[in-house]
Amino acid sequence: RGGHIVITSRNRAWSEQAQSLPIEVFTRAESVAHLRTRVPSISEQEADQVAQLLGDLPLAVALSGAWLADTGYAVSAYLAELQQQAPRALSESRLADYPQPLSRAWDLSLDRLQERSAAAMRLFELCAVMEARIALDLLYSPMMAKVLEPFDPALSERIVIGRTVQEINRLALIKLDSAAQRVHVHRLVQAVVQERMSAEQLEAARHDVQQVLAAARPRRDVDDPETWPRFRIIWPHLEPSQAMTSQDEPVRQLFVDRVRYLWLRHDLERARQLAAGAEQTWQGMLAEASTTERAASAE
């Protein structure tokens, strides 16, 4: 309460609805310096060309530097790749406000991740339907290993999941914060990953995340304050994973826990709003299921 919502966008229409705060991109010198640090073989002219195509956007510059360092690809060939038409139409995309080569840069990095590790790519898809800050405890959990195991049977070992996280980090697709024991995924990158997935793939990814969240629930109830730190790493991901629409009772229990926690903290209005929203959603799902069942019986 009493906080602020920050929206990052290049769409100037937001200035009509909110107070705008310009955030500078890299200077060209900063872009060139970063690229030449990551890729010592790149010339100043080549780095300048890459930075120009990417509009000096820091996230894109970091991504391109990591990709070039990882692949050893010729910069001239990479520049040609960036200027190719991206395979997805961007007219109605969340990327529409950004330079076209930026979308191509994401695709190249994500394709590289897929080539290196199908399990890492799947893990990143799951991260794309979670909150931007994700506790490593969730990524290293037994249930996460279980949902990733079809992509790599070795993932039953926690250390192997760590290597999978490093595969993603190596391409600068996440920011790994070892001190805070979490990763951060930029929301723009999450949007790119989601746009590459079909509706069925998105639904499957959200279902997998919901199972990870339910399995991470403490054994003791939320009435015990010692469980609260654990619950707090779960709750932020409920909305992004659309967990409220889950048919699974263990997933729904997380909302019951959340309402009770808010009540225990005397945050009664937020508890009421969440409970009302859950009740409305679940009643709607029940009514839809009853209608479907009656229609099936009539046939």
mmCIF file of N, CA, C and O in Angstrom, residues 81 106 178 215 244 267 285:
data_model
loop_
_atom_site.group_PDB
_atom_site.id
_atom_site.type_symbol
_atom_site.label_atom_id
_atom_site.label_comp_id
_atom_site.label_asym_id
_atom_site.label_seq_id
_atom_site.Cartn_x
_atom_site.Cartn_y
_atom_site.Cartn_z
ATOM 1 N N GLU A 81 22.421 -11.374 -39.835
ATOM 2 C CA GLU A 81 21.313 -12.087 -39.180
ATOM 3 C C GLU A 81 20.360 -11.101 -38.506
ATOM 4 O O GLU A 81 19.135 -11.254 -38.570
ATOM 5 N N TRP A 106 16.812 -11.613 -29.926
ATOM 6 C CA TRP A 106 16.228 -12.548 -28.958
ATOM 7 C C TRP A 106 16.116 -13.941 -29.579
ATOM 8 O O TRP A 106 16.449 -14.940 -28.955
ATOM 9 N N SER A 178 23.611 -14.689 -6.885
ATOM 10 C CA SER A 178 23.947 -15.763 -5.949
ATOM 11 C C SER A 178 23.820 -15.310 -4.500
ATOM 12 O O SER A 178 23.444 -16.098 -3.629
ATOM 13 N N ALA A 215 4.065 -28.066 -4.824
ATOM 14 C CA ALA A 215 4.991 -28.989 -4.165
ATOM 15 C C ALA A 215 5.924 -28.257 -3.203
ATOM 16 O O ALA A 215 6.448 -28.866 -2.259
ATOM 17 N N MET A 244 -4.901 -19.433 -10.292
ATOM 18 C CA MET A 244 -6.272 -19.391 -9.788
ATOM 19 C C MET A 244 -7.219 -20.233 -10.646
ATOM 20 O O MET A 244 -8.262 -20.683 -10.174
ATOM 21 N N ASP A 267 -4.546 -7.563 7.286
ATOM 22 C CA ASP A 267 -4.744 -6.891 5.990
ATOM 23 C C ASP A 267 -6.085 -7.376 5.438
ATOM 24 O O ASP A 267 -6.165 -8.106 4.438
ATOM 25 N N MET A 285 -15.810 -21.600 -13.050
ATOM 26 C CA MET A 285 -15.265 -22.847 -13.585
ATOM 27 C C MET A 285 -16.209 -24.009 -13.318
ATOM 28 O O MET A 285 -16.404 -24.877 -14.170
#
